[in-house]
CSV table of C-alpha atoms in Angstrom, one decimal:
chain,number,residue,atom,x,y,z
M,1053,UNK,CA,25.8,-42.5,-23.2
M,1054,UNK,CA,22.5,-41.6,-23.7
M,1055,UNK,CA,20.4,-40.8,-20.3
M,1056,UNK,CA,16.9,-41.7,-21.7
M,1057,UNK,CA,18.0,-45.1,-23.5
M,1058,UNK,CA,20.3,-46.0,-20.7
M,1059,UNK,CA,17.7,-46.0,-18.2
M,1060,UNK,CA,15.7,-48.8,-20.3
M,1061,UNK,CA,19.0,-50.9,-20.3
M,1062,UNK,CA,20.7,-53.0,-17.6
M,1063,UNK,CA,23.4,-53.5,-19.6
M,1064,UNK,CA,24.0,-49.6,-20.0
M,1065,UNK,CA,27.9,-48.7,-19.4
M,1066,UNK,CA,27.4,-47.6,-15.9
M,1067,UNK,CA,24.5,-48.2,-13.4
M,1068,UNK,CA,23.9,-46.8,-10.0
M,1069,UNK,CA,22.3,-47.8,-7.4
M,1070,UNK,CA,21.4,-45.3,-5.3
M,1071,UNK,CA,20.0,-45.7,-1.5
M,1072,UNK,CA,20.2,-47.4,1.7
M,1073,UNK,CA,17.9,-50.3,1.0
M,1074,UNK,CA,20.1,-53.9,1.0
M,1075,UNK,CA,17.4,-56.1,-0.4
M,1076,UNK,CA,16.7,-53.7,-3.2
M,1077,UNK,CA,20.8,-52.6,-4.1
M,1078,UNK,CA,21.3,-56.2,-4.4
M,1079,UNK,CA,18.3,-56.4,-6.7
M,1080,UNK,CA,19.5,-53.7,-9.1
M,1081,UNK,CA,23.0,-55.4,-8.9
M,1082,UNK,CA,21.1,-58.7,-10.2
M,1083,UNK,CA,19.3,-57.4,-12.8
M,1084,UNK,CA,22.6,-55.8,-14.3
M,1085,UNK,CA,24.3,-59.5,-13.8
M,1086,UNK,CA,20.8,-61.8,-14.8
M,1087,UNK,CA,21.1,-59.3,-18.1
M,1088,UNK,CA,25.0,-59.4,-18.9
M,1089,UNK,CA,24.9,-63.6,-19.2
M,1090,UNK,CA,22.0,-64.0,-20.7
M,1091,UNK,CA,23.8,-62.0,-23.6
M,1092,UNK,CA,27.1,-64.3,-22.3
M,1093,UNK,CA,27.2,-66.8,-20.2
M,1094,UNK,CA,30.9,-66.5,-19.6
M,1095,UNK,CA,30.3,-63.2,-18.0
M,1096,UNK,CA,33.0,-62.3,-15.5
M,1097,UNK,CA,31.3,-60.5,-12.9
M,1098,UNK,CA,33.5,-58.7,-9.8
M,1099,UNK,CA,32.0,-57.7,-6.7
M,1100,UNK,CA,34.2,-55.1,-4.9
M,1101,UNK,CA,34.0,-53.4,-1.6
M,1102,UNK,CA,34.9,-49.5,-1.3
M,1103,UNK,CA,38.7,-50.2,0.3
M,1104,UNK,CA,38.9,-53.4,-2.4
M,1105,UNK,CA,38.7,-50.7,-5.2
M,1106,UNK,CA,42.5,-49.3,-4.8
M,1107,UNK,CA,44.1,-46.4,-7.4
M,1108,UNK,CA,44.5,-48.0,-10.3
M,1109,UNK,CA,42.2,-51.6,-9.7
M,1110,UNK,CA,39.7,-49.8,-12.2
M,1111,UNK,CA,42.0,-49.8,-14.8
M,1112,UNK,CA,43.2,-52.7,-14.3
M,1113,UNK,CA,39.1,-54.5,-14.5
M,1114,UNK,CA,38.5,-52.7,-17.4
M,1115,UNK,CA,41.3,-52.8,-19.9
M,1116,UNK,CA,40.9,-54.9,-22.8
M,1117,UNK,CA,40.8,-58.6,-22.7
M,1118,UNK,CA,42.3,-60.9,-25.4
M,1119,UNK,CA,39.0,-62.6,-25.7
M,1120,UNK,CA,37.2,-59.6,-25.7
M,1121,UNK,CA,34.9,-61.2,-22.9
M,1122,UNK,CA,32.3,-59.3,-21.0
M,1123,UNK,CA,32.3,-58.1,-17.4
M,1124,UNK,CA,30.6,-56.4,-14.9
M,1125,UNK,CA,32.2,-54.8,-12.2
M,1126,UNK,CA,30.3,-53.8,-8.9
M,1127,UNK,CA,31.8,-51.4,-6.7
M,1128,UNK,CA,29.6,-51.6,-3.2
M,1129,UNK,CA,29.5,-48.4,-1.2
M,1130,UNK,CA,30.6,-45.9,-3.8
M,1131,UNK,CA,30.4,-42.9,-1.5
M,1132,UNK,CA,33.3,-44.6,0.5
M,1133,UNK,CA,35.7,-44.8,-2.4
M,1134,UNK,CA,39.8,-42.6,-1.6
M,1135,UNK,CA,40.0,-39.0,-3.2
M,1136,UNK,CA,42.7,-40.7,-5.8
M,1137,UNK,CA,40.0,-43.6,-6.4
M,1138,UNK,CA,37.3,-41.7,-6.9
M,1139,UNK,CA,39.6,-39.9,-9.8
M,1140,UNK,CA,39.8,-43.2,-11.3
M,1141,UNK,CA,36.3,-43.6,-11.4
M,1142,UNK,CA,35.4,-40.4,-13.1
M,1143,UNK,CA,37.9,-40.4,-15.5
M,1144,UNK,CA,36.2,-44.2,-16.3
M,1145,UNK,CA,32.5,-42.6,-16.5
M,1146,UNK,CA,34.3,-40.0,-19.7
M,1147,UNK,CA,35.2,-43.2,-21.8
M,1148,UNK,CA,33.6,-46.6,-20.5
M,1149,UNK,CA,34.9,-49.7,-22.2
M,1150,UNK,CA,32.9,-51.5,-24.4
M,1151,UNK,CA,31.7,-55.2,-22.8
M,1152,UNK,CA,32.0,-53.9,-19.6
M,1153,UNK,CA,28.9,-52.5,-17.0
M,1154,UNK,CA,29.8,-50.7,-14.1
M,1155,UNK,CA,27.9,-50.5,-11.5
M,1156,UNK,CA,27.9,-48.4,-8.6
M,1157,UNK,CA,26.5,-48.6,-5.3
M,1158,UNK,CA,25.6,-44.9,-3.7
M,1159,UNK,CA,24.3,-44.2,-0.2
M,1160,UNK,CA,23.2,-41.2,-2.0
M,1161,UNK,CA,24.0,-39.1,1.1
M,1162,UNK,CA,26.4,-35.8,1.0
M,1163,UNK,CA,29.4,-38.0,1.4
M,1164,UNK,CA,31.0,-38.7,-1.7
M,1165,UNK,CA,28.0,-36.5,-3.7
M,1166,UNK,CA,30.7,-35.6,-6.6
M,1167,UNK,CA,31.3,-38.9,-7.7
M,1168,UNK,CA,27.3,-39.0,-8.0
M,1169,UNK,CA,27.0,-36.2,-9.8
M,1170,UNK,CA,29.7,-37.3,-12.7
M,1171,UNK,CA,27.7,-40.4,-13.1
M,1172,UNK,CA,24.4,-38.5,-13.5
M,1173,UNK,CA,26.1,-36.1,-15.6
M,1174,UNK,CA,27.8,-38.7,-18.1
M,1175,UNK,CA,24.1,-39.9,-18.0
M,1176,UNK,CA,24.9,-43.1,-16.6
M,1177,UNK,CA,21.1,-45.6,-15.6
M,1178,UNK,CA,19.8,-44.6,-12.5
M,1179,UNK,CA,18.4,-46.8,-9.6
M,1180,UNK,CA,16.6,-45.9,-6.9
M,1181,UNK,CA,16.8,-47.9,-3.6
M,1182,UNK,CA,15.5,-45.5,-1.3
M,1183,UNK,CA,15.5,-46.9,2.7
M,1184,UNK,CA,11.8,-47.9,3.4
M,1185,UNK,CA,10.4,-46.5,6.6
M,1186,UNK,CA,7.7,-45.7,6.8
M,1187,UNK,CA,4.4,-48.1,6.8
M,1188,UNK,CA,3.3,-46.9,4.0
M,1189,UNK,CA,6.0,-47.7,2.3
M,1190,UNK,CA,6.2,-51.2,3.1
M,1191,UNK,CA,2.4,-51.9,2.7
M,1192,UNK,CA,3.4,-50.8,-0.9
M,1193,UNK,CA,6.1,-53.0,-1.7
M,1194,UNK,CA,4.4,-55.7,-0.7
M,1195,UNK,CA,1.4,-54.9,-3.3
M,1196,UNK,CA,4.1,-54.3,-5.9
M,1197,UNK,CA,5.8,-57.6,-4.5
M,1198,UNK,CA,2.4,-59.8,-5.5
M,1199,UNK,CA,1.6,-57.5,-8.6
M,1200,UNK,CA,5.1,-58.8,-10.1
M,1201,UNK,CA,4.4,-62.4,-9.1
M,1202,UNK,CA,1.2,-62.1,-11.2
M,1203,UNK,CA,-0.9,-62.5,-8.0
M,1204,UNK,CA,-3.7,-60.5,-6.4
M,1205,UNK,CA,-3.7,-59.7,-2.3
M,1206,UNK,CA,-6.5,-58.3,-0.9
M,1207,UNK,CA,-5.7,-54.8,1.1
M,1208,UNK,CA,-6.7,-56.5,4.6
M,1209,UNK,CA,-4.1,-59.3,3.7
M,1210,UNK,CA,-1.2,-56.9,2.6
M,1211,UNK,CA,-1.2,-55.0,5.5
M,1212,UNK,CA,-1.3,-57.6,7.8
M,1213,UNK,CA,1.9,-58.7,6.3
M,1214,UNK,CA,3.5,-55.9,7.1
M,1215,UNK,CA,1.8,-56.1,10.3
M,1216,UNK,CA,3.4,-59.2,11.4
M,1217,UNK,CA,6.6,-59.4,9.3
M,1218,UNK,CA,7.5,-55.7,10.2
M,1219,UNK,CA,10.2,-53.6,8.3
M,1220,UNK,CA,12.7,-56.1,7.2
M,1221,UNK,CA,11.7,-55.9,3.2
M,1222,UNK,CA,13.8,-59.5,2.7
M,1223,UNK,CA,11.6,-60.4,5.0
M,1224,UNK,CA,8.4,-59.6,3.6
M,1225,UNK,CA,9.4,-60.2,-0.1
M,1226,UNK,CA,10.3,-63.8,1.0
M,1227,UNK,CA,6.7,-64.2,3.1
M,1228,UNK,CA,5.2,-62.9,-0.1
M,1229,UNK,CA,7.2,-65.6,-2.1
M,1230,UNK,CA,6.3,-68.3,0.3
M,1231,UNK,CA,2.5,-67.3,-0.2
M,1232,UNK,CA,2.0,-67.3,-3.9
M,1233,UNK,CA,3.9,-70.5,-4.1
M,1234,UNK,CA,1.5,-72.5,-1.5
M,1235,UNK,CA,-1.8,-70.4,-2.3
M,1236,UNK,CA,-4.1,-70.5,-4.7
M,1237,UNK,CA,-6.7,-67.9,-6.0
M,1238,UNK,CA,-6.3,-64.5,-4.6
M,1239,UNK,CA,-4.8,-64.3,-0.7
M,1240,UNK,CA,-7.1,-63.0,1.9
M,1241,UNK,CA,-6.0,-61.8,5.8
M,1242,UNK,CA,-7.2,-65.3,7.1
M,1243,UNK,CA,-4.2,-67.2,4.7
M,1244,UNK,CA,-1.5,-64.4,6.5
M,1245,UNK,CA,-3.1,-65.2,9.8
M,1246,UNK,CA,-2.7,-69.2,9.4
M,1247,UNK,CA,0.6,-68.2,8.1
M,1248,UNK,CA,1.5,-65.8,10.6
M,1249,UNK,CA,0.2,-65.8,13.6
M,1250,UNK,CA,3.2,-66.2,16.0
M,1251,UNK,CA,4.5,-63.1,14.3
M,1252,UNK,CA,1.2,-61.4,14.3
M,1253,UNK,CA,1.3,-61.5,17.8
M,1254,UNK,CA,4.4,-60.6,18.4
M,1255,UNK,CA,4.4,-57.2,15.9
M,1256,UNK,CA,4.2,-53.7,17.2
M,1257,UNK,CA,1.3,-53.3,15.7
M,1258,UNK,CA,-0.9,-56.0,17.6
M,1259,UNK,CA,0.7,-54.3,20.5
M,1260,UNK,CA,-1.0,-51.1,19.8
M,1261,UNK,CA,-4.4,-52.4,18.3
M,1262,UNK,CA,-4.4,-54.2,21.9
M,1263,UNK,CA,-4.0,-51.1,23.9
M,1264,UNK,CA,-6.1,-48.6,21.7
M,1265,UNK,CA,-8.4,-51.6,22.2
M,1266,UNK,CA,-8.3,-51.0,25.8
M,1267,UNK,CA,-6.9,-54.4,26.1
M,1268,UNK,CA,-4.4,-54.0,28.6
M,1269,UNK,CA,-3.4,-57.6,29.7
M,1270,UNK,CA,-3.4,-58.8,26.0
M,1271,UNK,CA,-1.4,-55.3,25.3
M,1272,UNK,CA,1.2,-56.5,27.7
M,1273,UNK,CA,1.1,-59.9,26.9
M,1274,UNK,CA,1.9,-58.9,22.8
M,1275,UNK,CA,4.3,-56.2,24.7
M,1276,UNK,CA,6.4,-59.0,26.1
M,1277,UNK,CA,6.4,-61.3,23.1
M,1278,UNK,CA,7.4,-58.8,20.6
M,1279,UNK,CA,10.8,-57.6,23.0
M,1280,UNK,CA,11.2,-61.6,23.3
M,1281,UNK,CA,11.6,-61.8,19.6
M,1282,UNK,CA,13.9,-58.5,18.9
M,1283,UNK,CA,11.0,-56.1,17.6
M,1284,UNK,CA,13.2,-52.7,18.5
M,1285,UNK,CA,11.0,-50.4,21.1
M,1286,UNK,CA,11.4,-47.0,18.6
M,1287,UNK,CA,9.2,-49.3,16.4
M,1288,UNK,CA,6.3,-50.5,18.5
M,1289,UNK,CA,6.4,-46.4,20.2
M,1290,UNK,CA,5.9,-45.5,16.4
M,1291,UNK,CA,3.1,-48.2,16.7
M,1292,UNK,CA,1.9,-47.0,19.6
M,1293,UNK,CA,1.8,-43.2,18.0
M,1294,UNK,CA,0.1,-44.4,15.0
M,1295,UNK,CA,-2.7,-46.1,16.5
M,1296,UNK,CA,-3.6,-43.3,18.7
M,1297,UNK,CA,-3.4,-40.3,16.6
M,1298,UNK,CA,-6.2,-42.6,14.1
M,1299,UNK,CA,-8.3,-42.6,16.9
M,1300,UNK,CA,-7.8,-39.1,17.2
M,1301,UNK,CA,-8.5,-38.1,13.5
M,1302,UNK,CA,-11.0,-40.6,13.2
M,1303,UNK,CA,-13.2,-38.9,16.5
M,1304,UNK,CA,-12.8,-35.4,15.1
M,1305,UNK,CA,-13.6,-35.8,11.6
M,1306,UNK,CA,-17.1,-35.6,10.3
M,1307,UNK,CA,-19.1,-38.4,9.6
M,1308,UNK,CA,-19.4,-40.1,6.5
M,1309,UNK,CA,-18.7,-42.6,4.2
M,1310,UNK,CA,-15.5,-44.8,4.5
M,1311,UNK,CA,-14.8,-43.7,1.2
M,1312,UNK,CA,-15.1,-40.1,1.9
M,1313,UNK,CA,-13.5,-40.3,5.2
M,1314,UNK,CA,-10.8,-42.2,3.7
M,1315,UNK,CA,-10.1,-39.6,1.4
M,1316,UNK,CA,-9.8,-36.6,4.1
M,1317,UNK,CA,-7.4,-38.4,6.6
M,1318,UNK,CA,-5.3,-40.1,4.5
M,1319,UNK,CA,-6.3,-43.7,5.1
M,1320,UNK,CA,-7.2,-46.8,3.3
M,1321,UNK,CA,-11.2,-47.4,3.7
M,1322,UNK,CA,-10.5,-50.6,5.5
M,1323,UNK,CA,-8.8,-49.2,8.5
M,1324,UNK,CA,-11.4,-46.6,8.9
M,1325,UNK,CA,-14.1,-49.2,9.7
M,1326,UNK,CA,-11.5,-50.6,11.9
M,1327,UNK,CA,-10.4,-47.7,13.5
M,1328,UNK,CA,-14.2,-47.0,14.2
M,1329,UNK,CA,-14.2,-50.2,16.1
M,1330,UNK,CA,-11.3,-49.4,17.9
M,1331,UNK,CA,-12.4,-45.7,18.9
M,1332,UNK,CA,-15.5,-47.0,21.3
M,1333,UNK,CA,-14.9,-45.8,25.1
M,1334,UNK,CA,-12.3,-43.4,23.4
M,1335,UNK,CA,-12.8,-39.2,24.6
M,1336,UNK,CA,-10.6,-36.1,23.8
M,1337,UNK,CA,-9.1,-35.9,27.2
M,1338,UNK,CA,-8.2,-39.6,26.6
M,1339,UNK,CA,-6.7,-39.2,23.4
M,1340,UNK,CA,-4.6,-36.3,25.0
M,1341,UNK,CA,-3.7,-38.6,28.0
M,1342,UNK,CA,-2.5,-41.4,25.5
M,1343,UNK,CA,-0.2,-39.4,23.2
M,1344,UNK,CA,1.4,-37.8,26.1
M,1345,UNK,CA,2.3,-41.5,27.3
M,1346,UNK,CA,3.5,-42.5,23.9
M,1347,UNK,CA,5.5,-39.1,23.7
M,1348,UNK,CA,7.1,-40.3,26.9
M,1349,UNK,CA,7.6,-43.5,26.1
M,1350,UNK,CA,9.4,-42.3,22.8
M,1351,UNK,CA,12.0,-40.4,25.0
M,1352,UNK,CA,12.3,-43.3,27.0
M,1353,UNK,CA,13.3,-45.7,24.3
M,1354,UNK,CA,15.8,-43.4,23.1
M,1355,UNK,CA,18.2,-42.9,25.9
M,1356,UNK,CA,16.0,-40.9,28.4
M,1357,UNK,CA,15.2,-43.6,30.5
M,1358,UNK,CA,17.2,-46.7,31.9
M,1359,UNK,CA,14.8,-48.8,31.4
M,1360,UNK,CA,12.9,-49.4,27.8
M,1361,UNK,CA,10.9,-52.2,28.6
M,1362,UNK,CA,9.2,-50.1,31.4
M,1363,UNK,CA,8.9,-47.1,29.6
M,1364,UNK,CA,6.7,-49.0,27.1
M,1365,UNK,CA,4.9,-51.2,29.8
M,1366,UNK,CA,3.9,-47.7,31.2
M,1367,UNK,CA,3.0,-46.1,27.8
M,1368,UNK,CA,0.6,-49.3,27.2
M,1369,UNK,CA,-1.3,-49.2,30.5
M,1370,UNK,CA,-1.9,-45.9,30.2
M,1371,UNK,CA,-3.4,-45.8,26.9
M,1372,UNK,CA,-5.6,-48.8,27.6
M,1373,UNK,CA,-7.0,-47.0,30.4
M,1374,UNK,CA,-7.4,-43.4,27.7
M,1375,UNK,CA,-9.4,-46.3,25.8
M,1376,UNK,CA,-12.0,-46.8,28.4
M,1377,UNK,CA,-12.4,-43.4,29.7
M,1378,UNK,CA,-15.9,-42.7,28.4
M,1379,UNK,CA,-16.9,-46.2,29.8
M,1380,UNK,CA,-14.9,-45.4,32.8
């Protein structure tokens, strides 16, 4: 097989998939299956879990058919396969069989590396599925999410996607979806909002804009809401962190352009003239007072407390009141 063709190919002899991502593993399993019957719709296609892969099964999937029909086999959480399986497997990769993709499904993680590294070796396609988490992640996957619809988003509407959906990428890919199919013309923050606004309310974010805001009842009130609908604490103290340490960068930099500014701390231009809102009433001491409440509401969260719910009540108060200090 050849590495730099292969990756061009979904119907390459062996794909894999390699990260922790659901919505996107099951994406690159699609593409290999969409791809295999549009070339034949009789495609037989087996979806196997790591234990349902036994010594032996592989052979058995893969040895020639009478009528020669094509097949793909998908073996789900590779890195899980038995020692005597996983023997199978890489004596496969050394002689695929023709008509048949196989595609496997890699945490990518230190567990069950060698098989990995046989595939990449026999130069088997290569997808990555990498676990999103971080914002900026997200914000781009929903631009890419629009892009491949043929749409256009505007910044302020893509992040307040993420902003009310949260990290669930099925999630967000179907709000996206959903969008495009009711909108027309190029979707602003005002269509989310009409969209979304139960979820905006409840997001970690809104949280955080609240308290940075020094909004402390409407803080609370988000607070509440977003526990109510199963938004995990470790995500709205993340929230929490993120507002306050804009504020922060924001109040030290030097002024400037959006642009400019935008450039030196890492930020889209929008959220620095919304940070800039946010920052009024805001002084040093305050922004040391607020990530010292976030820091302890992190440990809180995550087993040092009894009580998460508290620990994050606390953590918002206090940074509302950080937010009016200079008022104060």
């Amino acid at each position: 097989m050849a590495r730099n063709s292969a990756q061009d190919n979904p119907l390459a002899p062996v794909t894999i998939a390699v990260g922790q991502e659901d919505l996107l593993l099951d994406r690159a399993v699609r593409e290999v299956v969409v791809a295999a019957r549009a070339a034949d719709a009789d495609t037989d296609v087996r979806d196997l879990t790591s234990d349902q892969l036994q010594p032996g099964t592989l052979a058995e999937l893969t040895s020639p058919s009478l009528f020669a029909e094509r097949k793909v086999v998908v073996v789900r959480n590779a890195q899980d396969l038995s020692a005597d399986t996983i023997k199978d497997v890489k004596a496969y990769l050394g002689a695929p069989a023709e008509e048949i993709t196989l595609v496997l499904l890699h945490a990518g993680a230190a567990k069950g590396k060698g098989l990995l590294d046989a595939a990449r070796k026999v130069g088997a396609r290569e997808v990555a599925c990498p676990k999103m988490t971080k914002p900026a992640d997200r914000l781009a996957f929903v631009r890419s999410e629009f892009r491949a619809l043929g749409r256009s988003a505007t910044p302020e509407a893509c992040q307040a996607l993420v902003d009310s959906i949260g990290s669930d990428l099925r999630e967000l890919a179907s709000a996206v979806t959903q969008l495009v199919s009711d909108i027309e013309g190029t979707i602003d923050e005002a269509v989310v909002g009409r969209y979304y606004t139960g979820r905006a309310e409840a997001s970690s974010f809104t949280v955080a804009d609240r308290a940075v805001e020094g909004r402390a009842a409407e803080a609370l009130e988000a607070l509440r809401w977003s526990l109510s609908t199963g938004v995990a604490p470790v995500l709205i103290t993340s929230a929490l962190a993120q507002g306050v340490r804009a504020i922060g960068k924001l109040s030290s930099a030097r002024g400037g352009r959006p642009a400019d500014l935008a450039r030196e701390l890492g930020m889209p231009p929008w959220k620095i003239d919304r940070v800039r809102q946010q920052m009024r009433g805001w002084t040093p001491d305050g922004v040391s007072v607020a990530l010292r409440a976030v820091a302890e509401a992190d440990a809180g969260v995550k087993g040092g407390g009894d009580d998460p719910e508290y620990a994050l009540e606390k953590a918002v108060v206090a940074i509302a009141r950080a937010a009016r200090s200079r008022r104060g």
